[in-house]
Amino acid sequence: MLGLIMDRPMLISSLIDFAAEYHGGTEIVTHNVEGGLHRYGYADAQAEAKRLANALGELGVGFGDTVGTLAWNTRRHFEIYYAVSGIGAICHTINPRLYVEQLAYIVNHASDRVLFVEAGFVPLLDSFAAEIADTVRAIVVLCDEANLPESEHFDLISYDALVAAHDPVFDWPSFDERTASSLCYTSGTTGNPKGVLYSHRGNILHSYASIGPDCMNISARDTVMPVVPMFHANAWGIPYAATMAGAKLALPGPHLDGENVQALITGEGVTMTAAVPTIWLMLLDYLKRSGKNIRPLTNVVIGGSAVPRSMIETFKRDYGATVRHAWGMTEMSPLGTVNTPLAKHENLDDGAWLDLAEKQGRPIFGVDMRIVGEDGGELARDGVAFGDLQVRGYWVANAYHRQDESDAHTGDGWFSTGDVATLDGDGYMRITDRTKDVIKSGGEWISSIDLENIAVDHPKVVEAAAISVAHPHWDERPLLIAVREEGAELEKSELLDWYEGKIARWWKPDDVVFVDELPHTATGKLLKTKLRDDFKDYILPTA
Ligand code: AMP
């Protein structure tokens, strides 16, 4: 027998309708691409999104069509999120930092009918115009008529003019909540990018989970600043979650340096924010140099790569903000775990608290997790055994877009993350590596992430990567490649001594190479394939 509860579809359009009705005057503030602040309320955003929905119809975009964006975190991008998904089309957010070949590949693979692009990306688009000419029908530039740039290959439409020419009255259609809402490609280090096709249902459930106190903790009293880009896993779902909560939004546009981020925090009263560690390194560096503060910010969600212990400590000690270490993936909408304490952790001393806070967190309801050994058997949740981390849940991708096969999906309904992790009895998860980055010394695994974390905790180290180098006896041994703090004097031996007492002796890197900078992927992660390639002939010192 079925329950007698209404079966209303969970649709993204209901988020903006809710916020417009009950939080209509709550602000969405944008640091404009060209400078200056734009501010309006959720009711205005809804009206603009509805105008855009009417405009999309005129551009020939209908239910099931895909629309691409090459855009920063701005109110226009926010309107596109809601208008496109609202009419049942698919909002494909594109990472502008991808290589041109990858950009052309995903625009075609996704069949983007219309592209919404920042004026500054028009030359980039021109550079692969011929490759996408058969796919894309219209290009809309996110600016007013007066600032419309020139294009060598396309007729460009001004976003503001397009939207202003249409009516703000529009009834969002109702459809199956499992309908595709948005699309984001994840670029591995090899092969073509893979598309993750989100659904309305997945995004709504992810938003319900996100706003909870043990997750991102977003309420109507917060001012939320997503610094993580809206082209990276939907800015971790914040444009949906903040709207569900009716929180004020502060959108930084392309202005992600320490000075601009600090000004937006104090100027708009940001209480909650989220981004990858690199952003916070820039902010903390700026705060140290300028002597400024980040009041009233208290809740800093950090993920995307492992958060250095010193970062968690500095935010707390010097600025009174608590870091919530989070882990997720594009394939997971993206949240999987968030690190918040349990009641029993109330009285931990500083050291034990940092040990806990450094972990990637515990699963949020809606995501199941297990770790699996090389034989496929599940491993103990004892905080020691580590293996392939697998997940399943309400917002986890069950396949890649337009791809028949996936190595990552198991026969029994789990998604293999490619991360190597431990789980403890309370569910706290700790990533020790990516499967492909593990260093195998004498048949035993050494965690490259642990080696990197220890290195960046050294006050004179900015960034570090640990990679495996071939060794005649042990098969592989760790080599540390590090970037020194500007002007700092640091010798190899001092950095190697730093490892004493922090890890097992045999984990200590065999050598250190100092470089000026490390290579990164389009989403800011260390590009270890390149490093392994660059250092493949490196001869380690013999002991
Ligand atoms: P993406 O899909 O680009 O967001 O990348 C997801 C991957 O980023 C994960 O599979 C992890 O390898 C890595 N990652 C995300 N969050 C963390 C974290 N808190 N600590 C370590 N690695 C992380």
Coordinates of C-alpha atoms and ligand atoms in Angstrom, one line a residue:
M1 CA 0.0 0.0 0.0
L2 CA 1.3 3.4 -0.9
G3 CA 1.4 6.2 1.7
L4 CA -1.2 9.0 1.2
I5 CA 1.3 11.8 0.9
M6 CA 1.3 14.2 -2.0
D7 CA 3.8 13.4 -4.7
R8 CA 4.9 16.9 -5.6
P9 CA 8.0 16.8 -7.9
M10 CA 11.1 18.3 -6.3
L11 CA 12.0 21.0 -8.9
I12 CA 14.8 23.6 -8.8
S13 CA 12.3 26.3 -9.8
S14 CA 10.5 25.8 -6.5
L15 CA 13.7 27.1 -4.7
I16 CA 13.7 30.5 -6.4
D17 CA 9.9 30.8 -6.0
F18 CA 10.2 30.1 -2.3
A19 CA 13.0 32.6 -1.8
A20 CA 11.2 35.2 -3.8
E21 CA 8.0 34.8 -1.8
Y22 CA 9.5 34.6 1.7
H23 CA 12.9 36.3 1.4
G24 CA 12.1 38.6 -1.6
G25 CA 14.1 41.5 -0.1
T26 CA 17.1 39.4 1.0
E27 CA 20.0 40.5 -1.0
I28 CA 22.1 38.9 -3.6
V29 CA 25.3 41.0 -3.9
T30 CA 27.7 40.6 -6.8
H31 CA 31.2 42.0 -7.1
N32 CA 30.8 42.8 -10.8
V33 CA 33.3 41.5 -13.3
E34 CA 34.1 45.1 -14.3
G35 CA 34.2 46.3 -10.7
G36 CA 31.6 47.8 -8.3
L37 CA 28.8 46.0 -6.5
H38 CA 25.4 45.0 -7.9
R39 CA 22.7 44.3 -5.3
Y40 CA 19.1 43.2 -5.6
G41 CA 16.8 40.8 -3.8
Y42 CA 15.6 37.2 -4.4
A43 CA 12.3 38.6 -5.8
D44 CA 14.3 40.6 -8.4
A45 CA 16.4 37.6 -9.2
Q46 CA 13.2 35.5 -9.8
A47 CA 11.8 38.2 -12.1
E48 CA 15.0 38.3 -14.1
A49 CA 15.1 34.5 -14.3
K50 CA 11.6 34.5 -15.6
R51 CA 12.4 37.1 -18.2
L52 CA 15.3 34.9 -19.2
A53 CA 13.1 31.8 -19.4
N54 CA 10.9 33.7 -21.9
A55 CA 14.1 34.7 -23.8
L56 CA 15.3 31.1 -23.9
G57 CA 12.1 30.1 -25.7
E58 CA 12.8 32.7 -28.3
L59 CA 16.3 31.4 -28.8
G60 CA 14.8 28.0 -29.5
V61 CA 15.9 26.4 -26.2
G62 CA 13.3 24.0 -24.9
F63 CA 12.8 21.1 -22.5
G64 CA 15.8 18.7 -22.6
D65 CA 18.1 21.1 -24.5
T66 CA 21.5 22.0 -23.1
V67 CA 22.8 25.5 -22.5
G68 CA 26.5 26.1 -21.7
T69 CA 27.9 28.8 -19.4
L70 CA 31.5 30.2 -19.2
A71 CA 30.9 32.4 -16.3
W72 CA 32.0 33.6 -12.9
N73 CA 30.0 33.7 -9.7
T74 CA 27.6 36.5 -10.4
R75 CA 23.9 37.3 -10.3
R76 CA 23.6 36.8 -14.0
H77 CA 25.0 33.3 -13.7
F78 CA 22.6 32.7 -10.8
E79 CA 19.7 33.8 -13.0
I80 CA 20.9 31.4 -15.7
Y81 CA 21.0 28.5 -13.2
Y82 CA 17.3 29.0 -12.4
A83 CA 16.0 30.0 -15.8
V84 CA 17.6 27.1 -17.7
S85 CA 16.8 24.4 -15.2
G86 CA 13.4 26.0 -14.5
I87 CA 12.2 25.4 -18.1
G88 CA 13.5 21.8 -18.0
A89 CA 16.6 22.5 -20.0
I90 CA 20.1 21.5 -18.8
C91 CA 22.5 24.1 -17.4
H92 CA 26.0 23.0 -18.4
T93 CA 28.6 25.0 -16.5
I94 CA 32.0 24.9 -18.2
N95 CA 35.3 25.4 -16.5
P96 CA 37.1 28.2 -18.5
R97 CA 40.5 26.9 -17.3
L98 CA 40.3 23.7 -19.4
Y99 CA 42.4 23.4 -22.4
V100 CA 40.9 24.6 -25.7
E101 CA 40.7 21.0 -27.0
Q102 CA 38.8 20.0 -23.9
L103 CA 36.5 23.0 -24.1
A104 CA 35.6 22.2 -27.7
Y105 CA 35.1 18.5 -26.9
I106 CA 32.7 19.2 -24.0
V107 CA 30.6 21.8 -25.9
N108 CA 30.1 19.3 -28.7
H109 CA 29.7 16.3 -26.4
A110 CA 27.0 18.1 -24.4
S111 CA 25.4 19.6 -27.5
D112 CA 25.3 23.1 -26.1
R113 CA 22.7 25.0 -28.2
V114 CA 23.4 28.4 -26.6
L115 CA 26.5 29.6 -24.7
F116 CA 26.3 32.3 -22.1
V117 CA 29.8 33.7 -21.7
E118 CA 31.7 36.5 -19.9
A119 CA 32.9 39.3 -22.2
G120 CA 36.5 38.4 -21.3
F121 CA 36.1 34.8 -22.6
V122 CA 35.0 35.9 -26.1
P123 CA 38.6 35.7 -27.5
L124 CA 38.9 32.2 -25.9
L125 CA 35.7 31.2 -27.7
D126 CA 36.9 32.6 -31.0
S127 CA 40.0 30.4 -30.7
F128 CA 37.9 27.3 -31.2
A129 CA 34.9 28.7 -33.1
A130 CA 35.3 26.4 -36.1
E131 CA 35.2 23.3 -33.9
I132 CA 31.8 24.2 -32.3
A133 CA 30.2 25.9 -35.3
D134 CA 27.8 23.0 -36.0
T135 CA 26.7 22.7 -32.4
V136 CA 26.2 26.2 -31.0
R137 CA 23.4 28.4 -32.4
A138 CA 23.7 31.5 -30.3
I139 CA 26.2 33.3 -28.0
V140 CA 25.0 35.5 -25.3
V141 CA 27.5 37.8 -23.6
L142 CA 27.1 38.6 -19.9
C143 CA 27.1 42.4 -20.3
D144 CA 25.0 45.3 -21.4
E145 CA 24.6 46.4 -25.0
A146 CA 27.2 49.2 -24.6
N147 CA 29.9 46.8 -23.5
L148 CA 29.3 44.1 -26.1
P149 CA 32.7 43.0 -27.4
E150 CA 33.7 42.2 -30.9
S151 CA 34.0 38.6 -32.1
E152 CA 35.8 37.4 -35.2
H153 CA 33.4 34.5 -35.7
F154 CA 30.1 35.0 -33.9
D155 CA 27.1 37.4 -33.8
L156 CA 27.0 38.3 -30.1
I157 CA 23.9 39.0 -28.1
S158 CA 23.9 41.2 -25.0
Y159 CA 22.5 39.4 -22.0
D160 CA 21.0 42.5 -20.4
A161 CA 19.4 43.6 -23.6
L162 CA 18.0 40.1 -24.2
V163 CA 16.6 39.8 -20.7
A164 CA 15.1 43.3 -20.7
A165 CA 13.2 42.7 -23.9
H166 CA 11.2 39.9 -22.3
D167 CA 8.3 39.7 -19.9
P168 CA 8.9 38.7 -16.2
V169 CA 5.7 36.7 -16.2
F170 CA 6.3 33.0 -16.7
D171 CA 4.8 29.8 -15.2
W172 CA 7.5 27.3 -14.6
P173 CA 6.5 23.9 -16.1
S174 CA 6.1 20.9 -13.9
F175 CA 7.8 17.6 -14.9
D176 CA 9.4 14.5 -13.5
E177 CA 11.8 15.4 -10.7
R178 CA 14.3 12.9 -12.1
T179 CA 14.7 15.2 -15.2
A180 CA 18.3 16.4 -15.9
S181 CA 18.8 19.8 -14.5
S182 CA 22.5 20.6 -14.9
L183 CA 25.7 19.2 -16.2
C184 CA 29.3 19.5 -15.2
Y185 CA 32.3 17.7 -16.7
T186 CA 35.0 16.4 -14.5
S187 CA 38.5 16.4 -16.0
G188 CA 40.6 13.5 -14.8
T189 CA 44.3 13.5 -15.5
T190 CA 43.9 11.2 -18.5
G191 CA 41.3 10.8 -21.3
N192 CA 38.4 13.0 -22.2
P193 CA 36.4 14.9 -19.5
K194 CA 33.4 13.0 -18.2
G195 CA 29.9 14.5 -17.9
V196 CA 28.0 14.3 -14.6
L197 CA 24.3 14.9 -15.3
Y198 CA 22.5 16.1 -12.2
S199 CA 18.8 15.8 -11.6
H200 CA 16.3 18.1 -10.0
R201 CA 15.6 15.6 -7.3
G202 CA 19.3 15.0 -6.6
N203 CA 19.9 18.8 -6.2
I204 CA 16.9 19.4 -4.0
L205 CA 17.8 16.5 -1.7
H206 CA 21.5 17.7 -1.7
S207 CA 20.3 21.1 -0.7
Y208 CA 18.2 19.8 2.2
A209 CA 21.2 18.0 3.4
S210 CA 23.6 20.9 2.8
I211 CA 21.9 23.4 5.0
G212 CA 21.8 21.2 8.1
P213 CA 23.8 22.2 11.2
D214 CA 26.3 19.3 10.8
C215 CA 26.8 19.9 7.1
M216 CA 27.2 23.5 5.8
N217 CA 25.0 25.0 8.4
I218 CA 23.2 27.7 6.3
S219 CA 20.2 29.6 7.7
A220 CA 18.1 32.6 6.8
R221 CA 20.4 34.6 9.2
D222 CA 23.5 33.9 7.2
T223 CA 25.4 35.7 4.5
V224 CA 26.9 33.1 2.3
M225 CA 29.9 33.7 0.0
P226 CA 30.6 30.8 -2.4
V227 CA 34.1 31.5 -3.6
V228 CA 34.2 28.0 -5.1
P229 CA 33.2 28.6 -8.8
M230 CA 29.7 28.0 -10.1
F231 CA 31.5 26.0 -12.8
H232 CA 33.0 23.5 -10.3
A233 CA 30.2 21.1 -9.1
N234 CA 27.7 23.9 -9.0
A235 CA 29.7 25.8 -6.4
W236 CA 29.2 22.8 -4.2
G237 CA 25.5 23.3 -4.5
I238 CA 25.5 26.6 -2.6
P239 CA 23.4 28.6 -5.2
Y240 CA 20.6 26.0 -4.5
A241 CA 21.2 25.5 -0.8
A242 CA 21.4 29.3 0.1
T243 CA 18.2 29.9 -1.9
M244 CA 16.5 27.1 0.0
A245 CA 17.5 28.7 3.3
G246 CA 16.8 32.2 2.2
A247 CA 20.3 33.3 3.1
K248 CA 21.9 36.5 1.8
L249 CA 24.4 35.8 -1.0
A250 CA 27.7 37.5 -1.7
L251 CA 29.1 36.5 -5.1
P252 CA 32.7 37.5 -5.7
G253 CA 32.7 37.5 -9.5
P254 CA 36.3 36.9 -10.7
H255 CA 37.8 38.8 -7.8
L256 CA 39.2 35.9 -5.7
D257 CA 42.5 37.5 -4.4
G258 CA 42.9 38.0 -0.7
E259 CA 42.2 41.8 -0.7
N260 CA 38.9 41.5 -2.6
V261 CA 37.7 38.5 -0.7
Q262 CA 38.5 40.2 2.7
A263 CA 36.6 43.3 1.5
L264 CA 33.5 41.3 0.5
I265 CA 33.5 39.5 3.8
T266 CA 33.7 42.5 6.1
G267 CA 31.7 44.8 3.7
E268 CA 28.7 42.4 3.3
G269 CA 28.9 40.7 6.7
V270 CA 29.7 37.2 5.4
T271 CA 29.2 34.5 8.0
M272 CA 29.7 31.4 5.9
T273 CA 31.9 30.7 2.9
A274 CA 33.4 27.8 0.9
A275 CA 36.4 27.2 -1.3
V276 CA 39.5 25.2 -2.0
P277 CA 42.6 25.6 0.2
T278 CA 44.5 27.7 -2.4
I279 CA 41.9 30.6 -2.0
W280 CA 42.4 30.6 1.8
L281 CA 46.2 30.6 1.5
M282 CA 45.8 33.8 -0.5
L283 CA 43.4 35.3 2.0
L284 CA 45.5 34.3 5.1
D285 CA 48.6 35.7 3.5
Y286 CA 46.8 39.0 2.8
L287 CA 45.4 39.2 6.3
K288 CA 48.9 38.6 7.8
R289 CA 50.4 41.4 5.6
S290 CA 47.5 43.9 6.1
G291 CA 46.6 43.2 9.7
K292 CA 42.9 43.1 8.7
N293 CA 40.3 40.8 10.1
I294 CA 37.4 38.7 8.6
R295 CA 34.6 39.6 11.1
P296 CA 31.9 38.3 11.3
L297 CA 32.9 35.2 9.4
T298 CA 32.8 32.0 11.6
N299 CA 32.0 29.1 9.2
V300 CA 34.7 28.3 6.6
V301 CA 34.0 25.2 4.6
I302 CA 37.1 23.9 2.8
G303 CA 37.5 21.0 0.5
G304 CA 38.6 19.9 -3.0
S305 CA 42.1 19.0 -1.6
A306 CA 43.3 18.2 1.8
V307 CA 43.3 21.1 4.2
P308 CA 46.6 21.8 5.9
R309 CA 46.5 21.5 9.7
S310 CA 48.1 25.0 10.0
M311 CA 45.2 26.5 8.1
I312 CA 42.6 25.1 10.4
E313 CA 44.7 26.3 13.4
T314 CA 45.2 29.8 12.0
F315 CA 41.6 30.4 11.1
K316 CA 40.6 29.5 14.7
R317 CA 43.4 31.1 16.7
D318 CA 43.9 34.3 14.8
Y319 CA 40.5 35.0 13.3
G320 CA 37.9 33.1 15.4
A321 CA 36.6 31.1 12.4
T322 CA 36.0 27.4 12.4
V323 CA 37.1 25.4 9.4
R324 CA 34.7 22.6 8.3
H325 CA 36.8 20.2 6.3
A326 CA 34.6 18.7 3.6
W327 CA 35.2 16.0 1.0
G328 CA 33.2 15.4 -2.2
M329 CA 33.3 14.9 -5.9
T330 CA 31.7 16.3 -9.0
E331 CA 30.1 12.9 -9.2
M332 CA 28.5 13.5 -5.8
S333 CA 26.8 16.8 -6.4
P334 CA 29.4 17.2 -4.6
L335 CA 29.1 16.6 -0.9
G336 CA 30.0 13.3 0.8
T337 CA 31.5 14.2 4.2
V338 CA 31.8 17.2 6.4
N339 CA 33.9 17.4 9.5
T340 CA 31.9 18.5 12.5
P341 CA 32.5 17.2 16.1
L342 CA 30.2 14.8 18.1
A343 CA 29.0 15.5 21.6
K344 CA 31.8 13.3 23.0
H345 CA 34.4 15.7 21.4
E346 CA 33.2 18.7 23.4
N347 CA 36.2 18.8 25.7
L348 CA 39.1 17.8 23.4
D349 CA 42.4 19.7 24.0
D350 CA 43.7 21.7 21.0
G351 CA 46.0 19.0 19.7
A352 CA 43.3 16.3 19.8
W353 CA 40.8 18.7 18.3
L354 CA 43.2 19.4 15.4
D355 CA 43.8 15.7 14.8
L356 CA 40.0 15.3 14.4
A357 CA 39.5 18.5 12.3
E358 CA 42.2 17.4 9.9
K359 CA 40.1 14.4 8.8
Q360 CA 37.8 14.8 5.8
G361 CA 34.7 14.4 8.0
R362 CA 31.8 12.0 8.5
P363 CA 29.1 11.0 6.0
I364 CA 26.0 13.1 5.8
F365 CA 22.7 11.3 5.7
G366 CA 22.0 10.4 2.1
V367 CA 25.5 9.0 1.3
D368 CA 26.6 5.5 2.2
M369 CA 30.3 4.7 2.3
R370 CA 32.6 1.7 2.4
I371 CA 36.3 1.0 2.0
V372 CA 37.3 -2.0 -0.1
G373 CA 40.6 -3.9 -0.3
E374 CA 42.4 -5.1 -3.4
D375 CA 40.5 -8.4 -3.2
G376 CA 37.2 -6.5 -3.3
G377 CA 36.4 -7.3 0.3
E378 CA 35.1 -4.6 2.7
L379 CA 37.8 -3.4 5.1
A380 CA 37.4 -2.7 8.8
R381 CA 36.2 0.7 10.0
D382 CA 39.0 1.0 12.5
G383 CA 40.7 4.2 11.4
V384 CA 43.7 2.2 10.3
A385 CA 42.9 -0.1 7.4
F386 CA 42.8 1.9 4.1
G387 CA 41.4 1.0 0.7
D388 CA 39.3 2.1 -2.2
L389 CA 36.6 4.4 -1.0
Q390 CA 33.2 3.6 -2.5
V391 CA 29.9 5.5 -2.2
R392 CA 26.3 5.4 -3.2
G393 CA 23.4 7.7 -2.4
Y394 CA 20.7 10.1 -3.3
W395 CA 22.9 12.5 -5.2
V396 CA 25.6 10.2 -6.5
A397 CA 25.9 9.8 -10.3
N398 CA 25.0 6.3 -11.5
A399 CA 26.7 6.7 -14.9
Y400 CA 28.5 9.3 -17.0
H401 CA 26.6 11.4 -19.6
R402 CA 26.6 9.7 -23.0
Q403 CA 29.1 7.1 -22.0
D404 CA 28.1 3.5 -22.1
E405 CA 30.7 2.1 -19.8
S406 CA 32.3 3.3 -16.6
D407 CA 35.1 1.6 -14.8
A408 CA 34.1 3.5 -11.7
H409 CA 30.7 1.9 -11.2
T410 CA 30.6 -1.5 -9.5
G411 CA 28.2 -4.3 -10.4
D412 CA 26.5 -4.0 -7.0
G413 CA 25.5 -0.4 -7.2
W414 CA 28.5 1.5 -5.8
F415 CA 30.7 4.2 -7.2
S416 CA 34.4 3.8 -6.8
T417 CA 35.8 7.2 -6.0
G418 CA 39.4 6.6 -6.8
D419 CA 40.3 7.9 -3.4
V420 CA 42.1 5.7 -0.8
A421 CA 40.8 6.3 2.7
T422 CA 40.3 5.0 6.2
L423 CA 37.0 5.1 8.1
D424 CA 36.7 4.9 11.8
G425 CA 34.0 3.6 14.1
D426 CA 32.2 7.0 14.1
G427 CA 32.4 7.2 10.3
Y428 CA 35.2 9.9 10.2
M429 CA 36.9 9.4 6.9
R430 CA 40.5 10.3 6.2
I431 CA 41.9 10.4 2.6
T432 CA 45.3 9.0 2.4
D433 CA 45.7 9.2 -1.4
R434 CA 44.3 9.0 -4.9
T435 CA 44.5 5.4 -6.1
K436 CA 46.8 6.5 -8.9
D437 CA 49.1 8.6 -6.6
V438 CA 49.8 6.0 -3.9
I439 CA 53.5 5.4 -3.4
K440 CA 54.3 1.6 -3.1
S441 CA 57.5 1.0 -1.3
G442 CA 58.5 -2.6 -0.7
G443 CA 54.9 -3.7 -1.3
E444 CA 53.6 -1.3 1.4
W445 CA 51.7 1.9 0.7
I446 CA 52.9 5.3 1.7
S447 CA 50.4 8.1 1.8
S448 CA 51.4 11.0 -0.5
I449 CA 48.8 13.3 1.1
D450 CA 50.3 12.7 4.6
L451 CA 53.8 13.6 3.3
E452 CA 52.4 16.7 1.7
N453 CA 50.4 17.8 4.7
I454 CA 53.5 17.6 6.9
A455 CA 55.6 19.5 4.4
V456 CA 53.1 22.4 4.1
D457 CA 52.8 22.6 7.9
H458 CA 56.5 23.7 7.8
P459 CA 56.4 27.5 8.1
K460 CA 58.7 28.1 5.2
V461 CA 56.8 25.8 2.7
V462 CA 54.0 27.1 0.6
E463 CA 53.0 24.0 -1.3
A464 CA 54.4 20.5 -1.8
A465 CA 53.8 17.3 -3.8
A466 CA 55.0 13.8 -3.0
I467 CA 55.4 11.5 -5.9
S468 CA 56.8 8.0 -6.4
V469 CA 60.1 7.6 -8.2
A470 CA 61.5 4.2 -9.3
H471 CA 63.8 2.5 -6.9
P472 CA 65.9 -0.6 -7.6
H473 CA 65.3 -2.2 -4.3
W474 CA 62.0 -0.9 -3.0
D475 CA 60.2 -0.5 -6.4
E476 CA 59.1 3.0 -5.5
R477 CA 60.3 5.6 -3.0
P478 CA 58.8 9.1 -2.2
L479 CA 60.3 12.2 -3.7
L480 CA 59.1 15.5 -2.2
I481 CA 58.8 18.5 -4.6
A482 CA 58.3 21.7 -2.6
V483 CA 57.8 25.4 -3.1
R484 CA 59.5 27.6 -0.5
E485 CA 57.9 30.7 1.0
E486 CA 59.1 33.7 -0.9
G487 CA 62.6 34.8 0.2
A488 CA 62.8 31.9 2.8
E489 CA 66.0 30.0 3.3
L490 CA 65.3 26.3 3.7
E491 CA 67.7 23.4 3.0
K492 CA 66.7 19.9 2.1
S493 CA 68.1 18.5 5.3
E494 CA 66.0 20.9 7.5
L495 CA 62.8 19.9 5.7
L496 CA 63.6 16.2 5.9
D497 CA 64.4 16.5 9.7
W498 CA 60.9 18.1 10.0
Y499 CA 59.4 14.6 9.4
E500 CA 61.2 13.1 12.4
G501 CA 58.6 11.8 14.9
K502 CA 55.7 12.7 12.7
I503 CA 55.5 9.5 10.6
A504 CA 57.1 6.1 10.4
R505 CA 60.8 6.5 9.5
W506 CA 60.5 4.5 6.2
W507 CA 57.8 6.9 5.0
K508 CA 60.2 9.8 5.0
P509 CA 60.9 11.1 1.5
D510 CA 64.3 10.0 0.1
D511 CA 64.9 13.4 -1.4
V512 CA 63.6 17.0 -1.8
V513 CA 63.5 19.1 -4.9
F514 CA 62.7 22.8 -4.6
V515 CA 60.8 24.4 -7.5
D516 CA 59.3 27.8 -8.1
E517 CA 55.8 26.5 -8.7
L518 CA 53.9 23.2 -9.0
P519 CA 51.6 22.3 -11.9
H520 CA 47.8 22.2 -11.3
T521 CA 44.7 20.9 -13.0
A522 CA 41.8 23.2 -14.1
T523 CA 40.2 22.7 -10.7
G524 CA 43.3 23.6 -8.8
K525 CA 44.5 20.1 -7.8
L526 CA 48.1 19.1 -8.1
L527 CA 48.9 17.7 -11.5
K528 CA 50.9 14.7 -10.4
T529 CA 50.9 12.9 -13.8
K530 CA 53.0 15.8 -15.1
L531 CA 55.3 15.7 -12.1
R532 CA 55.8 12.0 -12.4
D533 CA 56.6 12.5 -16.0
D534 CA 59.0 15.4 -15.3
F535 CA 60.8 13.4 -12.6
K536 CA 60.6 9.9 -14.1
D537 CA 64.4 9.7 -14.6
Y538 CA 65.2 11.3 -11.3
I539 CA 68.0 9.4 -9.5
L540 CA 67.4 9.2 -5.7
P541 CA 70.4 9.5 -3.5
T542 CA 71.8 6.2 -2.2
A543 CA 71.8 6.0 1.5
Ligands
AMP1 P1 36.3 17.2 -8.1 O1 35.4 16.2 -8.7 O2 37.1 18.0 -9.1 O3 35.7 18.0 -7.1 O4 37.5 16.3 -7.4 C1 37.1 15.3 -6.5 C2 38.4 14.8 -5.8 O5 39.0 15.8 -5.1 C3 38.2 13.7 -4.8 O6 38.0 12.5 -5.4 C4 39.4 13.8 -4.0 O7 40.5 13.1 -4.6 C5 39.7 15.3 -4.0 N1 39.2 15.9 -2.8 C6 38.1 16.6 -2.6 N2 38.0 17.0 -1.3 C7 39.1 16.6 -0.7 C8 39.6 16.8 0.7 N3 38.9 17.4 1.6 N4 40.8 16.2 0.9 C9 41.5 15.5 0.0 N5 41.1 15.4 -1.3 C10 39.9 15.9 -1.6

